mmCIF file of C-alpha atoms and ligand atoms in Angstrom:
data_model
loop_
_atom_site.group_PDB
_atom_site.id
_atom_site.type_symbol
_atom_site.label_atom_id
_atom_site.label_comp_id
_atom_site.label_asym_id
_atom_site.label_seq_id
_atom_site.Cartn_x
_atom_site.Cartn_y
_atom_site.Cartn_z
ATOM 1 C CA UNK A 1 12.358 16.221 -30.492
ATOM 2 C CA UNK A 2 10.353 15.081 -27.187
ATOM 3 C CA UNK A 3 9.341 17.097 -25.139
ATOM 4 C CA UNK A 4 9.814 15.683 -21.743
ATOM 5 C CA UNK A 5 8.623 17.555 -18.483
ATOM 6 C CA UNK A 6 10.455 14.857 -15.040
ATOM 7 C CA UNK A 7 8.015 16.140 -11.561
ATOM 8 C CA UNK A 8 9.497 14.437 -9.418
ATOM 9 C CA UNK A 9 9.012 15.063 -5.084
ATOM 10 C CA UNK A 10 7.657 12.267 -1.882
ATOM 11 C CA UNK A 11 4.553 12.290 -3.142
ATOM 12 C CA UNK A 12 3.270 11.415 -0.114
ATOM 13 C CA UNK A 13 0.691 11.674 -0.227
ATOM 14 C CA UNK A 14 0.380 12.542 -4.430
ATOM 15 C CA UNK A 15 -1.711 14.484 -3.903
ATOM 16 C CA UNK A 16 -4.064 17.931 -5.569
ATOM 17 C CA UNK A 17 -1.423 20.410 -5.704
ATOM 18 C CA UNK A 18 0.703 18.420 -8.129
ATOM 19 C CA UNK A 19 -1.535 17.001 -9.664
ATOM 20 C CA UNK A 20 -3.149 20.185 -11.210
ATOM 21 C CA UNK A 21 1.238 21.558 -11.274
ATOM 22 C CA UNK A 22 1.837 19.262 -13.570
ATOM 23 C CA UNK A 23 -1.189 19.574 -15.777
ATOM 24 C CA UNK A 24 -0.380 22.898 -15.490
ATOM 25 C CA UNK A 25 2.336 22.225 -17.094
ATOM 26 C CA UNK A 26 2.298 19.859 -19.682
ATOM 27 C CA UNK A 27 -0.850 21.845 -21.144
ATOM 28 C CA UNK A 28 0.810 25.137 -20.987
ATOM 29 C CA UNK A 29 4.261 23.713 -22.547
ATOM 30 C CA UNK A 30 2.625 21.169 -24.880
ATOM 31 C CA UNK A 31 5.466 18.693 -22.737
ATOM 32 C CA UNK A 32 5.008 15.271 -25.243
ATOM 33 C CA UNK A 33 5.144 13.359 -21.732
ATOM 34 C CA UNK A 34 5.756 13.439 -17.763
ATOM 35 C CA UNK A 35 8.057 11.581 -16.003
ATOM 36 C CA UNK A 36 6.481 11.750 -12.739
ATOM 37 C CA UNK A 37 9.505 10.693 -10.184
ATOM 38 C CA UNK A 38 8.383 9.526 -6.881
ATOM 39 C CA UNK A 39 11.611 9.946 -4.353
ATOM 40 C CA UNK A 40 13.443 7.197 -2.507
ATOM 41 C CA UNK A 41 13.387 7.979 0.970
ATOM 42 C CA UNK A 42 16.024 7.263 3.002
ATOM 43 C CA UNK A 43 15.485 4.772 6.220
ATOM 44 C CA UNK A 44 16.465 7.582 8.699
ATOM 45 C CA UNK A 45 13.895 9.808 7.667
ATOM 46 C CA UNK A 46 11.013 7.346 7.481
ATOM 47 C CA UNK A 47 8.598 8.365 10.188
ATOM 48 C CA UNK A 48 5.902 6.339 11.061
ATOM 49 C CA UNK A 49 2.769 6.411 9.535
ATOM 50 C CA UNK A 50 4.279 7.814 5.534
ATOM 51 C CA UNK A 51 3.816 5.218 2.855
ATOM 52 C CA UNK A 52 6.028 3.511 1.641
ATOM 53 C CA UNK A 53 7.739 3.662 -2.409
ATOM 54 C CA UNK A 54 5.643 1.037 -3.743
ATOM 55 C CA UNK A 55 3.187 2.867 -2.210
ATOM 56 C CA UNK A 56 3.546 5.664 -3.037
ATOM 57 C CA UNK A 57 4.125 5.050 -6.470
ATOM 58 C CA UNK A 58 0.451 3.251 -7.188
ATOM 59 C CA UNK A 59 -0.960 6.289 -5.137
ATOM 60 C CA UNK A 60 1.279 8.787 -8.029
ATOM 61 C CA UNK A 61 -0.218 5.528 -11.219
ATOM 62 C CA UNK A 62 -3.850 5.977 -9.775
ATOM 63 C CA UNK A 63 -3.979 9.736 -10.414
ATOM 64 C CA UNK A 64 -2.712 10.691 -13.213
ATOM 65 C CA UNK A 65 -4.015 6.783 -14.855
ATOM 66 C CA UNK A 66 -6.225 8.023 -17.934
ATOM 67 C CA UNK A 67 -3.577 10.054 -19.096
ATOM 68 C CA UNK A 68 -1.064 8.262 -21.438
ATOM 69 C CA UNK A 69 1.205 11.740 -20.764
ATOM 70 C CA UNK A 70 2.440 10.391 -17.576
ATOM 71 C CA UNK A 71 4.306 7.541 -17.099
ATOM 72 C CA UNK A 72 5.191 7.071 -13.626
ATOM 73 C CA UNK A 73 9.549 6.044 -12.680
ATOM 74 C CA UNK A 74 10.889 4.648 -10.530
ATOM 75 C CA UNK A 75 14.221 5.464 -10.861
ATOM 76 C CA UNK A 76 15.327 7.068 -8.689
ATOM 77 C CA UNK A 77 12.914 4.524 -5.805
ATOM 78 C CA UNK A 78 15.713 1.709 -7.048
ATOM 79 C CA UNK A 79 18.608 4.111 -6.191
ATOM 80 C CA UNK A 80 17.534 4.390 -2.363
ATOM 81 C CA UNK A 81 18.297 6.885 -0.673
ATOM 82 C CA UNK A 82 18.214 10.132 -1.702
ATOM 83 C CA UNK A 83 19.242 11.068 -5.548
ATOM 84 C CA UNK A 84 20.201 14.539 -6.805
ATOM 85 C CA UNK A 85 18.163 16.152 -9.256
ATOM 86 C CA UNK A 86 21.481 17.048 -11.045
ATOM 87 C CA UNK A 87 22.121 13.252 -10.842
ATOM 88 C CA UNK A 88 18.661 12.100 -11.979
ATOM 89 C CA UNK A 89 18.532 14.524 -15.032
ATOM 90 C CA UNK A 90 22.425 12.736 -15.440
ATOM 91 C CA UNK A 91 20.953 9.700 -16.134
ATOM 92 C CA UNK A 92 17.593 10.358 -18.613
ATOM 93 C CA UNK A 93 19.737 12.199 -20.814
ATOM 94 C CA UNK A 94 21.810 9.460 -21.868
ATOM 95 C CA UNK A 95 18.714 7.557 -21.808
ATOM 96 C CA UNK A 96 17.172 9.983 -24.179
ATOM 97 C CA UNK A 97 20.044 12.253 -25.874
ATOM 98 C CA UNK A 98 17.347 13.009 -28.438
ATOM 99 C CA UNK A 99 14.669 14.402 -25.158
ATOM 100 C CA UNK A 100 14.202 17.935 -24.561
ATOM 101 C CA UNK A 101 13.476 18.424 -20.476
ATOM 102 C CA UNK A 102 11.725 20.324 -18.162
ATOM 103 C CA UNK A 103 12.241 20.082 -14.643
ATOM 104 C CA UNK A 104 8.412 21.311 -12.740
ATOM 105 C CA UNK A 105 8.996 22.904 -9.548
ATOM 106 C CA UNK A 106 7.247 24.333 -6.675
ATOM 107 C CA UNK A 107 6.800 28.078 -6.160
ATOM 108 C CA UNK A 108 9.196 28.248 -3.586
ATOM 109 C CA UNK A 109 11.496 26.565 -5.488
ATOM 110 C CA UNK A 110 13.510 30.354 -7.518
ATOM 111 C CA UNK A 111 14.079 31.417 -3.821
ATOM 112 C CA UNK A 112 16.697 28.246 -2.121
ATOM 113 C CA UNK A 113 18.383 26.857 -5.991
ATOM 114 C CA UNK A 114 21.136 28.546 -5.507
ATOM 115 C CA UNK A 115 21.598 25.470 -2.918
ATOM 116 C CA UNK A 116 20.941 22.772 -4.626
ATOM 117 C CA UNK A 117 23.951 20.877 -6.112
ATOM 118 C CA UNK A 118 24.919 21.039 -8.764
ATOM 119 C CA UNK A 119 22.319 23.943 -9.901
ATOM 120 C CA UNK A 120 24.210 25.750 -12.701
ATOM 121 C CA UNK A 121 24.207 22.088 -14.168
ATOM 122 C CA UNK A 122 21.269 21.580 -13.546
ATOM 123 C CA UNK A 123 20.379 24.696 -15.870
ATOM 124 C CA UNK A 124 22.112 22.970 -18.861
ATOM 125 C CA UNK A 125 20.212 19.970 -18.812
ATOM 126 C CA UNK A 126 16.820 21.068 -18.710
ATOM 127 C CA UNK A 127 14.775 23.137 -18.389
ATOM 128 C CA UNK A 128 13.677 24.869 -14.709
ATOM 129 C CA UNK A 129 9.726 25.393 -14.721
ATOM 130 C CA UNK A 130 8.509 26.785 -12.082
ATOM 131 C CA UNK A 131 4.691 28.280 -10.793
ATOM 132 C CA UNK A 132 3.720 31.281 -9.883
ATOM 133 C CA UNK A 133 0.016 32.781 -8.786
ATOM 134 C CA UNK A 134 0.420 34.504 -12.352
ATOM 135 C CA UNK A 135 2.288 35.528 -14.982
ATOM 136 C CA UNK A 136 2.833 38.887 -14.216
ATOM 137 C CA UNK A 137 4.297 37.514 -10.530
ATOM 138 C CA UNK A 138 7.964 39.626 -10.057
ATOM 139 C CA UNK A 139 10.776 36.536 -9.197
ATOM 140 C CA UNK A 140 13.491 37.505 -8.232
ATOM 141 C CA UNK A 141 15.969 35.736 -10.781
ATOM 142 C CA UNK A 142 18.866 38.433 -9.682
ATOM 143 C CA UNK A 143 21.070 34.910 -8.662
ATOM 144 C CA UNK A 144 21.280 34.327 -12.403
ATOM 145 C CA UNK A 145 23.167 35.641 -15.269
ATOM 146 C CA UNK A 146 21.388 36.135 -18.348
ATOM 147 C CA UNK A 147 21.678 33.613 -20.197
ATOM 148 C CA UNK A 148 20.826 32.012 -17.334
ATOM 149 C CA UNK A 149 17.262 33.365 -16.574
ATOM 150 C CA UNK A 150 16.321 31.938 -20.186
ATOM 151 C CA UNK A 151 16.499 29.248 -18.653
ATOM 152 C CA UNK A 152 13.723 29.161 -16.190
ATOM 153 C CA UNK A 153 9.648 29.422 -17.229
ATOM 154 C CA UNK A 154 6.453 30.171 -15.560
ATOM 155 C CA UNK A 155 4.032 28.570 -15.507
ATOM 156 C CA UNK A 156 0.724 29.983 -13.782
ATOM 157 C CA UNK A 157 -0.264 27.681 -11.432
ATOM 158 C CA UNK A 158 -2.902 29.611 -9.004
ATOM 159 C CA UNK A 159 -1.084 26.912 -5.965
ATOM 160 C CA UNK A 160 -3.538 24.781 -4.331
ATOM 161 C CA UNK A 161 -2.215 25.400 -0.508
ATOM 162 C CA UNK A 162 -1.664 22.406 0.836
ATOM 163 C CA UNK A 163 1.041 20.725 1.805
ATOM 164 C CA UNK A 164 1.615 16.003 2.295
ATOM 165 C CA UNK A 165 2.160 17.498 5.789
ATOM 166 C CA UNK A 166 -0.686 18.886 6.814
ATOM 167 C CA UNK A 167 -2.607 16.154 4.247
ATOM 168 C CA UNK A 168 -1.268 13.101 6.948
ATOM 169 C CA UNK A 169 -1.443 14.706 9.894
ATOM 170 C CA UNK A 170 -5.598 15.974 8.735
ATOM 171 C CA UNK A 171 -6.089 11.761 8.377
ATOM 172 C CA UNK A 172 -4.085 10.040 10.988
ATOM 173 C CA UNK A 173 -6.395 12.506 13.539
ATOM 174 C CA UNK A 174 -9.312 11.747 10.984
ATOM 175 C CA UNK A 175 -9.396 14.725 9.443
ATOM 176 C CA UNK A 176 -11.738 14.672 6.785
ATOM 177 C CA UNK A 177 -8.644 15.364 3.304
ATOM 178 C CA UNK A 178 -11.236 14.526 -0.132
ATOM 179 C CA UNK A 179 -11.055 18.161 -0.870
ATOM 180 C CA UNK A 180 -7.024 18.028 -1.556
ATOM 181 C CA UNK A 181 -6.500 14.386 -2.701
ATOM 182 C CA UNK A 182 -7.635 12.925 -5.779
ATOM 183 C CA UNK A 183 -10.595 10.132 -5.073
ATOM 184 C CA UNK A 184 -9.283 7.174 -6.409
ATOM 185 C CA UNK A 185 -6.190 8.133 -4.450
ATOM 186 C CA UNK A 186 -7.740 8.724 -1.815
ATOM 187 C CA UNK A 187 -9.663 5.400 -1.990
ATOM 188 C CA UNK A 188 -6.147 3.758 -1.601
ATOM 189 C CA UNK A 189 -5.135 4.982 1.257
ATOM 190 C CA UNK A 190 -8.328 3.648 3.221
ATOM 191 C CA UNK A 191 -8.134 0.119 1.386
ATOM 192 C CA UNK A 192 -4.509 -0.231 2.812
ATOM 193 C CA UNK A 193 -4.791 1.868 5.799
ATOM 194 C CA UNK A 194 -1.683 4.192 4.710
ATOM 195 C CA UNK A 195 -1.091 6.734 6.783
ATOM 196 C CA UNK A 196 -3.189 6.191 10.027
ATOM 197 C CA UNK A 197 -1.529 6.404 13.669
ATOM 198 C CA UNK A 198 -3.556 3.388 14.770
ATOM 199 C CA UNK A 199 -1.768 2.220 17.407
ATOM 200 C CA UNK A 200 0.052 5.855 19.339
ATOM 201 C CA UNK A 201 0.886 4.632 22.414
ATOM 202 C CA UNK A 202 2.888 1.698 20.970
ATOM 203 C CA UNK A 203 4.661 3.444 18.032
ATOM 204 C CA UNK A 204 5.629 5.701 20.778
ATOM 205 C CA UNK A 205 7.347 3.243 22.972
ATOM 206 C CA UNK A 206 9.354 1.519 20.260
ATOM 207 C CA UNK A 207 10.311 4.812 19.192
ATOM 208 C CA UNK A 208 12.045 5.117 22.754
ATOM 209 C CA UNK A 209 13.428 1.499 21.748
ATOM 210 C CA UNK A 210 14.471 1.720 19.107
ATOM 211 C CA UNK A 211 17.053 3.865 16.577
ATOM 212 C CA UNK A 212 15.834 4.661 13.246
ATOM 213 C CA UNK A 213 17.185 2.373 10.970
ATOM 214 C CA UNK A 214 15.234 -0.828 13.444
ATOM 215 C CA UNK A 215 13.035 1.182 13.969
ATOM 216 C CA UNK A 216 11.975 2.056 9.904
ATOM 217 C CA UNK A 217 12.131 -1.451 9.890
ATOM 218 C CA UNK A 218 8.893 -2.380 12.207
ATOM 219 C CA UNK A 219 7.164 0.368 10.204
ATOM 220 C CA UNK A 220 7.848 -1.708 6.959
ATOM 221 C CA UNK A 221 7.176 -4.928 9.033
ATOM 222 C CA UNK A 222 3.642 -3.662 9.839
ATOM 223 C CA UNK A 223 3.089 -2.782 6.793
ATOM 224 C CA UNK A 224 3.872 -5.222 4.622
ATOM 225 C CA UNK A 225 2.301 -7.278 7.900
ATOM 226 C CA UNK A 226 -1.492 -5.811 7.780
ATOM 227 C CA UNK A 227 -1.332 -6.137 3.680
ATOM 228 C CA UNK A 228 -0.360 -9.374 4.032
ATOM 229 C CA UNK A 229 -3.129 -9.581 6.969
ATOM 230 C CA UNK A 230 -5.737 -8.114 4.528
ATOM 231 C CA UNK A 231 -4.521 -11.175 1.822
ATOM 232 C CA UNK A 232 -4.870 -14.218 3.825
ATOM 233 C CA UNK A 233 -7.763 -12.525 5.547
ATOM 234 C CA UNK A 234 -6.339 -12.564 9.628
ATOM 235 C CA UNK A 235 -6.850 -9.658 11.693
ATOM 236 C CA UNK A 236 -5.258 -6.594 10.053
ATOM 237 C CA UNK A 237 -5.658 -4.474 12.959
ATOM 238 C CA UNK A 238 -3.369 -7.007 15.573
ATOM 239 C CA UNK A 239 -1.017 -8.420 12.156
ATOM 240 C CA UNK A 240 0.097 -4.510 11.888
ATOM 241 C CA UNK A 241 0.474 -4.095 15.780
ATOM 242 C CA UNK A 242 2.758 -7.597 16.037
ATOM 243 C CA UNK A 243 4.116 -6.100 12.604
ATOM 244 C CA UNK A 244 5.275 -2.781 14.612
ATOM 245 C CA UNK A 245 6.226 -4.622 17.674
ATOM 246 C CA UNK A 246 8.139 -7.306 15.751
ATOM 247 C CA UNK A 247 11.543 -6.731 17.358
ATOM 248 C CA UNK A 248 10.880 -3.890 20.836
ATOM 249 C CA UNK A 249 14.045 -5.643 22.767
ATOM 250 C CA UNK A 250 16.381 -5.709 18.866
ATOM 251 C CA UNK A 251 17.919 -2.979 20.351
ATOM 252 C CA UNK A 252 18.048 -3.588 23.395
ATOM 253 C CA UNK A 253 21.872 -4.632 25.415
ATOM 254 C CA UNK A 254 22.619 -8.716 25.183
ATOM 255 C CA UNK A 255 22.330 -8.588 29.667
ATOM 256 C CA UNK A 256 18.770 -6.598 29.175
ATOM 257 C CA UNK A 257 16.993 -9.347 26.771
ATOM 258 C CA UNK A 258 18.294 -12.653 29.110
ATOM 259 C CA UNK A 259 17.343 -11.018 31.970
ATOM 260 C CA UNK A 260 14.003 -10.253 30.480
ATOM 261 C CA UNK A 261 13.458 -14.125 29.555
ATOM 262 C CA UNK A 262 14.642 -15.195 32.672
ATOM 263 C CA UNK A 263 11.809 -13.148 33.964
ATOM 264 C CA UNK A 264 8.916 -14.073 31.392
ATOM 265 C CA UNK A 265 9.407 -17.845 33.130
ATOM 266 C CA UNK A 266 12.302 -19.227 30.194
ATOM 267 C CA UNK A 267 15.879 -20.676 30.589
ATOM 268 C CA UNK A 268 17.559 -20.197 27.793
ATOM 269 C CA UNK A 269 18.573 -23.269 25.765
ATOM 270 C CA UNK A 270 22.437 -24.241 25.121
ATOM 271 C CA UNK A 271 21.314 -23.568 21.253
ATOM 272 C CA UNK A 272 20.327 -20.484 22.149
ATOM 273 C CA UNK A 273 22.972 -19.571 24.537
ATOM 274 C CA UNK A 274 24.891 -19.920 21.416
ATOM 275 C CA UNK A 275 23.554 -17.577 19.591
ATOM 276 C CA UNK A 276 22.350 -14.309 20.934
ATOM 277 C CA UNK A 277 20.355 -13.771 18.024
ATOM 278 C CA UNK A 278 16.466 -15.994 18.579
ATOM 279 C CA UNK A 279 16.465 -13.736 22.210
ATOM 280 C CA UNK A 280 15.734 -10.380 21.487
ATOM 281 C CA UNK A 281 12.000 -12.175 19.774
ATOM 282 C CA UNK A 282 11.778 -14.156 23.073
ATOM 283 C CA UNK A 283 13.057 -10.961 24.735
ATOM 284 C CA UNK A 284 10.506 -9.013 23.117
ATOM 285 C CA UNK A 285 7.413 -11.682 24.060
ATOM 286 C CA UNK A 286 8.595 -11.378 27.762
ATOM 287 C CA UNK A 287 9.163 -7.747 28.567
ATOM 288 C CA UNK A 288 5.769 -7.039 26.491
ATOM 289 C CA UNK A 289 3.575 -9.395 28.777
ATOM 290 C CA UNK A 290 5.882 -8.341 31.664
ATOM 291 C CA UNK A 291 6.124 -4.510 31.192
ATOM 292 C CA UNK A 292 3.106 -3.331 28.684
ATOM 293 C CA UNK A 293 -0.485 -4.200 28.536
ATOM 294 C CA UNK A 294 -0.224 -5.768 25.420
ATOM 295 C CA UNK A 295 -2.134 -9.134 27.119
ATOM 296 C CA UNK A 296 -2.711 -10.955 23.635
ATOM 297 C CA UNK A 297 -1.760 -14.673 22.759
ATOM 298 C CA UNK A 298 -1.789 -14.430 18.941
ATOM 299 C CA UNK A 299 0.488 -10.984 19.598
ATOM 300 C CA UNK A 300 2.921 -12.660 22.039
ATOM 301 C CA UNK A 301 3.435 -15.619 19.780
ATOM 302 C CA UNK A 302 3.820 -13.857 16.800
ATOM 303 C CA UNK A 303 6.530 -12.212 18.253
ATOM 304 C CA UNK A 304 7.888 -14.830 19.836
ATOM 305 C CA UNK A 305 7.977 -16.892 16.506
ATOM 306 C CA UNK A 306 9.055 -14.473 14.646
ATOM 307 C CA UNK A 307 12.926 -15.348 14.211
ATOM 308 C CA UNK A 308 12.913 -18.971 14.267
ATOM 309 C CA UNK A 309 9.644 -20.139 13.622
ATOM 310 C CA UNK A 310 8.283 -22.796 15.468
ATOM 311 C CA UNK A 311 5.751 -26.243 14.791
ATOM 312 C CA UNK A 312 1.897 -25.135 14.578
ATOM 313 C CA UNK A 313 2.028 -21.239 13.589
ATOM 314 C CA UNK A 314 -1.067 -19.466 13.793
ATOM 315 C CA UNK A 315 -2.441 -17.959 10.821
ATOM 316 C CA UNK A 316 -0.671 -14.441 12.436
ATOM 317 C CA UNK A 317 2.851 -16.245 13.156
ATOM 318 C CA UNK A 318 3.057 -16.737 9.265
ATOM 319 C CA UNK A 319 2.035 -13.414 8.314
ATOM 320 C CA UNK A 320 5.394 -11.585 10.722
ATOM 321 C CA UNK A 321 7.063 -14.076 10.438
ATOM 322 C CA UNK A 322 7.366 -13.755 6.624
ATOM 323 C CA UNK A 323 5.697 -9.941 6.500
ATOM 324 C CA UNK A 324 10.134 -9.773 8.756
ATOM 325 C CA UNK A 325 11.448 -11.073 5.236
ATOM 326 C CA UNK A 326 9.444 -9.359 2.687
ATOM 327 C CA UNK A 327 9.118 -5.665 4.502
ATOM 328 C CA UNK A 328 10.137 -2.346 2.016
ATOM 329 C CA UNK A 329 13.285 -1.761 3.213
ATOM 330 C CA UNK A 330 14.766 -5.479 2.961
ATOM 331 C CA UNK A 331 17.691 -5.503 0.748
ATOM 332 C CA UNK A 332 18.851 -8.656 0.738
ATOM 333 C CA UNK A 333 19.597 -11.205 -2.303
ATOM 334 C CA UNK A 334 16.746 -13.341 -3.005
ATOM 335 C CA UNK A 335 14.039 -10.928 -1.866
ATOM 336 C CA UNK A 336 12.016 -10.435 -4.683
ATOM 337 C CA UNK A 337 11.578 -14.548 -4.987
ATOM 338 C CA UNK A 338 10.408 -14.292 -1.214
ATOM 339 C CA UNK A 339 8.227 -10.820 -2.768
ATOM 340 C CA UNK A 340 6.467 -13.989 -5.156
ATOM 341 C CA UNK A 341 6.704 -16.541 -2.916
ATOM 342 C CA UNK A 342 4.318 -14.503 -0.210
ATOM 343 C CA UNK A 343 1.887 -13.308 -2.943
ATOM 344 C CA UNK A 344 1.804 -16.839 -4.027
ATOM 345 C CA UNK A 345 1.090 -19.082 -0.052
ATOM 346 C CA UNK A 346 2.714 -18.164 3.081
ATOM 347 C CA UNK A 347 4.073 -21.763 3.604
ATOM 348 C CA UNK A 348 5.680 -21.979 0.110
ATOM 349 C CA UNK A 349 7.433 -18.253 0.807
ATOM 350 C CA UNK A 350 7.687 -19.730 5.243
ATOM 351 C CA UNK A 351 9.599 -23.518 3.400
ATOM 352 C CA UNK A 352 11.750 -21.044 0.807
ATOM 353 C CA UNK A 353 13.197 -18.767 3.596
ATOM 354 C CA UNK A 354 13.451 -21.506 6.603
ATOM 355 C CA UNK A 355 15.310 -23.982 3.894
ATOM 356 C CA UNK A 356 17.665 -20.666 2.801
ATOM 357 C CA UNK A 357 18.043 -20.503 7.421
ATOM 358 C CA UNK A 358 18.663 -23.460 7.547
ATOM 359 C CA UNK A 359 21.587 -23.859 5.080
ATOM 360 C CA UNK A 360 23.244 -20.942 6.364
ATOM 361 C CA UNK A 361 23.533 -21.617 9.488
ATOM 362 C CA UNK A 362 24.804 -25.236 9.128
ATOM 363 C CA UNK A 363 27.357 -23.553 6.579
ATOM 364 C CA UNK A 364 28.836 -21.675 8.699
ATOM 365 C CA UNK A 365 28.239 -23.959 11.267
ATOM 366 C CA UNK A 366 26.465 -22.321 13.525
ATOM 367 C CA UNK A 367 23.792 -24.147 15.731
ATOM 368 C CA UNK A 368 19.959 -24.352 14.682
ATOM 369 C CA UNK A 369 17.201 -23.634 16.409
ATOM 370 C CA UNK A 370 15.160 -26.514 16.811
ATOM 371 C CA UNK A 371 12.055 -24.460 16.555
ATOM 372 C CA UNK A 372 12.964 -23.697 13.307
ATOM 373 C CA UNK A 373 13.812 -26.510 12.281
ATOM 374 C CA UNK A 374 9.823 -27.667 13.783
ATOM 375 C CA UNK A 375 8.984 -25.211 11.434
ATOM 376 C CA UNK A 376 10.699 -26.704 8.147
ATOM 377 C CA UNK A 377 9.045 -29.839 8.388
ATOM 378 C CA UNK A 378 6.032 -29.184 10.147
ATOM 379 C CA UNK A 379 4.986 -26.811 6.981
ATOM 380 C CA UNK A 380 6.704 -29.157 4.433
ATOM 381 C CA UNK A 381 4.911 -32.218 5.802
ATOM 382 C CA UNK A 382 1.406 -30.250 5.765
ATOM 383 C CA UNK A 383 1.891 -29.267 2.144
ATOM 384 C CA UNK A 384 0.312 -31.688 -0.021
ATOM 385 C CA UNK A 385 2.723 -32.554 -3.330
ATOM 386 C CA UNK A 386 1.563 -30.459 -5.810
ATOM 387 C CA UNK A 387 2.014 -27.584 -3.783
ATOM 388 C CA UNK A 388 5.268 -27.258 -3.617
HETATM 389 FE FE1 FE B 1 13.929 -9.539 14.476
HETATM 390 FE FE1 FE B 2 12.222 -8.244 12.194
#
């Protein structure tokens, strides 16, 4: 019978405490394999300077690279919101009916285990392996029957006293966390600029202006924009900041959006008046220019153009426009296509999205902003035939 360990967590980021526990469990229980299961995090629970699901998965991959016993599973991430352990176990049980499962958990698990959803069923599906400092450590099993007690296995693993929260805080403040992180994970964090609270003032600004879901989207777009900037050779900090700010006025009442657009010197056209969804981009630009110290023309332009696109977009304009389509909390039907295109060429991705937008609006009998048509034409004409 195959012995399969399951080790779940946010892994935000995965640290040496996780690694040590997983390795100790694998060795001491003689596991054939260990499935590392990064958790899905509900959108409203993703605070700033969190890494996204892709990055968390990748960091796990990096940390356990080279030991073939470890597999990374995106099962819970794909399910989106928080998964109950019992549901995950049931899925794995169906997938691998002949495996024996060992759920690997931290040392404080026993205290709260009877509050876990369907904990009795969990015990019937898997051995619950919990870290203890010493084998002789007294664990309080008083809440369990004799049969249930047999399902607990203590693993002797001197816990590394560090939490991901502390590591994130240290990283945001430039602290040294090299003692707590796998070298490859630390390199990954540095290369991708994760966990750095680079713009605390503007982060607080968007936190004050946006609801949780929009905020999560804005953080996602800022991360996606940073990645695209690194890939296509734009200023990564500017891209991240523009992404963070792009929807700053999205939750503002329509009247407020309209008034800041007018104060900014723009008179809404008939087409714009007929589609208030495009206002927040113009309002965002005007708000940032008039009410904050953002005066960078490239950032202002990227915010202004992020919804409609425009002819003659700069590299930064394109990056923020596409980041808005491919950020990782996005899940519309074609999102993977757009992500793949964006990986190839920003222009190809923009042709795809503007084509979609124009078709969609026309199909619904809605007016199309001339900037969107101009954007489409401009990029289409400038792409050589071979590129399409
Ligand atoms: Fe927007
Ligand atoms: Fe957006």
